């Protein structure tokens, strides 16, 4: 345990910038890989100085006691630290040293703990690495703690991994942290007024459809399709996008379409 509190080598400044550094043990590498893939989706339209927006240390480094220079540089160049927490991570030297290096250089930058196994404070299945619980000075020495840690827990199905990735991305991108911001990558949260307008449009569609059905069997299908098309176009304008010509062209007589197809739920 004494080795865990040995100050890490101070890194040299690097020009590359990462949105986050993912710290994990070898046992949790699969979790880290999946999380990184999901996080990268939120930055698909943002240029990266390197190949990725997030950095994950080489798995071979866990067998050594000194952080690689590439890892040290990436930690210094990261806007945040994401720690995959588990009993394996809690006793992993590399994970603790990565936390030390990041906290000592960036005391004000965010740290996102993600629990994938174990329980905080459990004597046998503690999931938090020791240095995650403390504040550190520039030399990597403990100055304050233990701290109250707010972590997302995806172990045993307590939360969805995709939702956890969305929560991290929304914080880094400066978006709202409420549930509405987690629905889809690169999406925009819809305002209550926009949702009300969409609901009113749907009510109009259903009313018009009922009138069409009662008007007679000869023109029901074509008129109903036309009604759905116009309603879909109205909804698209509300949402700030255009209907694609292949999927939403005006229907011709005799065509057969469904509500789910027009409203993008099929």
XYZ file of C-alpha atoms in Angstrom:
266
model
C 0.000 0.000 0.000
C 2.916 2.357 0.652
C 3.824 2.304 -3.042
C 0.412 3.709 -3.917
C 1.275 6.961 -2.184
C 4.649 7.503 -3.839
C 4.580 10.729 -5.913
C 4.512 10.123 -9.653
C 6.962 11.628 -12.122
C 5.858 15.108 -13.150
C 5.034 15.145 -16.887
C 6.254 17.664 -19.410
C 3.704 19.882 -21.209
C 2.209 18.415 -24.365
C 0.384 20.172 -27.179
C -2.156 17.394 -27.906
C -5.503 17.677 -26.170
C -7.859 14.850 -25.203
C -11.392 15.201 -23.927
C -10.706 12.507 -21.369
C -8.254 9.892 -20.147
C -9.775 6.492 -19.323
C -8.023 4.754 -16.422
C -8.763 1.066 -15.903
C -7.229 -2.253 -14.908
C -6.656 -5.046 -17.424
C -9.670 -6.869 -15.989
C -11.892 -3.938 -16.953
C -10.392 -3.266 -20.384
C -13.549 -4.397 -22.175
C -15.609 -1.871 -20.228
C -13.122 0.852 -21.118
C -13.146 -0.116 -24.810
C -16.932 0.035 -25.019
C -17.117 3.292 -23.093
C -14.525 4.883 -25.353
C -16.449 3.815 -28.470
C -19.649 5.333 -27.107
C -17.961 8.561 -26.049
C -16.300 9.000 -29.444
C -19.755 9.015 -31.059
C -20.560 12.288 -29.316
C -17.504 13.903 -30.891
C -17.959 12.599 -34.442
C -18.336 16.148 -35.800
C -15.515 17.627 -33.735
C -11.941 17.590 -35.074
C -9.309 15.766 -33.039
C -5.601 16.532 -33.028
C -4.895 12.824 -32.882
C -6.776 9.740 -33.955
C -9.186 9.845 -31.008
C -10.750 12.367 -28.645
C -10.188 10.063 -25.658
C -7.079 8.246 -24.516
C -6.742 4.783 -23.016
C -3.380 3.563 -21.753
C -1.722 0.583 -23.385
C -2.803 -2.620 -21.645
C 0.820 -3.806 -21.467
C 1.707 -0.984 -19.083
C -0.129 -2.581 -16.160
C 2.788 -4.983 -15.697
C 5.210 -2.123 -14.942
C 5.548 0.246 -11.995
C 6.402 3.421 -13.899
C 3.967 5.305 -16.082
C 4.989 5.407 -19.736
C 5.858 8.825 -21.136
C 2.968 8.618 -23.597
C 0.601 7.994 -20.695
C 2.044 10.856 -18.667
C 1.721 13.217 -21.620
C -1.853 12.126 -22.310
C -2.829 12.641 -18.670
C -1.488 16.168 -18.726
C -3.235 16.888 -22.026
C -6.644 15.552 -20.930
C -9.593 17.723 -19.965
C -10.992 15.045 -17.663
C -10.236 11.706 -16.030
C -12.617 8.758 -16.304
C -11.907 5.984 -13.802
C -13.362 2.510 -14.367
C -13.887 1.447 -10.744
C -13.831 -2.169 -9.574
C -12.033 -4.337 -7.000
C -9.347 -4.932 -9.631
C -8.893 -1.193 -10.204
C -8.813 -0.478 -6.470
C -5.634 -2.537 -6.071
C -4.044 -1.660 -9.414
C -0.834 0.351 -9.140
C -1.085 1.887 -12.613
C -4.635 3.127 -12.075
C -3.652 4.791 -8.800
C -0.604 6.428 -10.366
C -2.700 7.704 -13.276
C -5.097 9.260 -10.785
C -2.160 10.808 -8.918
C -0.635 12.287 -12.068
C -3.930 13.759 -13.242
C -5.028 15.210 -9.905
C -1.634 16.707 -9.143
C -1.573 18.566 -12.462
C -5.277 19.357 -12.837
C -6.873 19.765 -9.393
C -9.806 21.702 -10.867
C -10.561 19.377 -13.783
C -13.403 16.846 -13.511
C -13.010 13.211 -12.524
C -15.769 10.764 -13.502
C -15.822 7.485 -11.530
C -17.745 4.670 -13.241
C -18.444 1.626 -11.053
C -18.550 -1.627 -13.025
C -18.039 -4.034 -10.121
C -17.756 -4.019 -6.346
C -19.105 -1.556 -3.787
C -17.674 1.610 -2.229
C -16.525 1.070 1.352
C -16.873 -2.702 1.221
C -13.942 -4.366 2.987
C -13.811 -7.276 0.547
C -15.067 -5.663 -2.667
C -13.974 -2.038 -2.434
C -14.162 -0.536 -5.935
C -12.586 2.914 -5.487
C -8.806 3.211 -5.976
C -7.298 4.792 -2.817
C -6.126 8.026 -4.451
C -9.566 8.660 -5.921
C -10.752 9.460 -2.392
C -8.288 12.270 -1.679
C -7.213 15.705 -2.850
C -3.564 15.951 -3.899
C -1.055 18.768 -4.158
C 1.275 19.476 -7.090
C 3.747 16.878 -5.802
C 1.110 14.148 -5.675
C 0.916 14.115 -1.879
C -2.394 13.813 -0.049
C -3.725 17.113 1.316
C -7.370 16.402 2.100
C -9.729 13.465 2.385
C -11.451 11.163 2.316
C -13.851 12.877 -0.086
C -17.500 12.217 -0.820
C -17.453 10.655 -4.275
C -20.388 10.819 -6.663
C -20.118 7.907 -9.076
C -22.251 6.341 -11.780
C -22.900 2.678 -10.996
C -23.507 0.328 -13.937
C -22.749 -2.850 -11.997
C -25.509 -5.467 -11.854
C -27.709 -3.432 -14.172
C -28.082 -0.476 -11.773
C -27.648 1.952 -14.670
C -27.247 1.651 -18.438
C -23.689 1.953 -19.843
C -24.958 4.041 -22.747
C -26.635 6.422 -20.346
C -23.432 6.659 -18.322
C -21.491 7.605 -21.459
C -24.133 10.207 -22.299
C -23.876 11.667 -18.809
C -20.104 12.052 -19.119
C -20.334 13.514 -22.623
C -23.073 15.961 -21.612
C -20.902 17.260 -18.782
C -17.849 17.651 -21.010
C -19.864 19.329 -23.771
C -21.542 21.676 -21.318
C -25.046 20.337 -21.962
C -27.858 19.920 -19.478
C -27.328 17.004 -17.120
C -31.013 16.068 -16.856
C -32.437 12.948 -18.444
C -33.612 14.647 -21.621
C -30.048 15.312 -22.720
C -29.103 11.633 -22.702
C -31.431 10.363 -25.401
C -29.077 10.233 -28.381
C -25.561 11.301 -29.411
C -25.311 14.671 -31.177
C -28.994 15.303 -30.474
C -30.661 18.439 -29.161
C -33.039 18.548 -26.276
C -36.497 19.621 -27.398
C -38.227 22.425 -25.530
C -41.676 21.963 -23.915
C -43.136 24.326 -26.531
C -41.741 22.188 -29.356
C -43.116 19.010 -27.803
C -46.549 20.643 -27.374
C -46.581 21.733 -31.025
C -45.748 18.204 -32.133
C -48.542 16.797 -29.967
C -51.038 19.277 -31.445
C -49.974 18.283 -34.950
C -50.496 14.632 -34.123
C -54.016 15.357 -32.830
C -54.809 17.191 -36.063
C -53.546 14.232 -38.075
C -55.748 11.792 -36.205
C -58.768 14.048 -36.602
C -58.236 14.450 -40.341
C -57.644 10.738 -40.718
C -60.991 10.010 -39.062
C -62.751 12.382 -41.448
C -61.071 10.729 -44.422
C -62.078 7.256 -43.290
C -65.720 8.350 -43.018
C -65.744 10.091 -46.417
C -66.002 6.921 -48.484
C -64.014 3.818 -49.395
C -62.941 4.878 -52.884
C -60.541 7.634 -51.868
C -59.721 6.619 -48.313
C -56.226 5.221 -48.901
C -54.912 7.978 -51.149
C -56.391 10.745 -48.988
C -55.124 9.156 -45.805
C -51.618 8.851 -47.260
C -51.727 12.464 -48.383
C -52.833 13.579 -44.907
C -49.992 11.693 -43.275
C -47.474 13.165 -45.679
C -48.578 16.743 -44.979
C -48.505 16.108 -41.241
C -45.030 14.585 -41.445
C -43.839 17.620 -43.405
C -45.272 19.888 -40.712
C -43.516 17.945 -37.968
C -40.261 18.050 -39.898
C -40.465 21.826 -40.125
C -41.074 21.990 -36.367
C -37.933 19.933 -35.795
C -35.842 21.969 -38.222
C -35.199 19.306 -40.831
C -36.418 18.294 -44.276
C -38.164 15.153 -45.366
C -35.976 12.934 -47.521
C -37.403 12.478 -50.997
C -36.949 8.713 -50.991
C -38.774 8.073 -47.763
C -41.222 10.968 -47.588
C -42.203 11.858 -51.160
C -45.911 12.702 -51.639
C -47.793 9.392 -51.917
C -49.535 8.436 -55.118
C -52.943 6.816 -55.464
C -53.020 3.200 -54.434
C -49.926 3.406 -52.200
C -49.986 1.849 -48.748
C -48.088 3.511 -45.892
C -48.274 3.538 -42.117
C -48.126 6.211 -39.439
C -44.925 4.778 -38.014
C -43.200 5.083 -41.389
C -44.046 8.746 -41.808
C -43.013 9.673 -38.306
C -39.697 7.817 -38.349
C -40.610 5.137 -35.829
C -40.506 2.121 -38.147
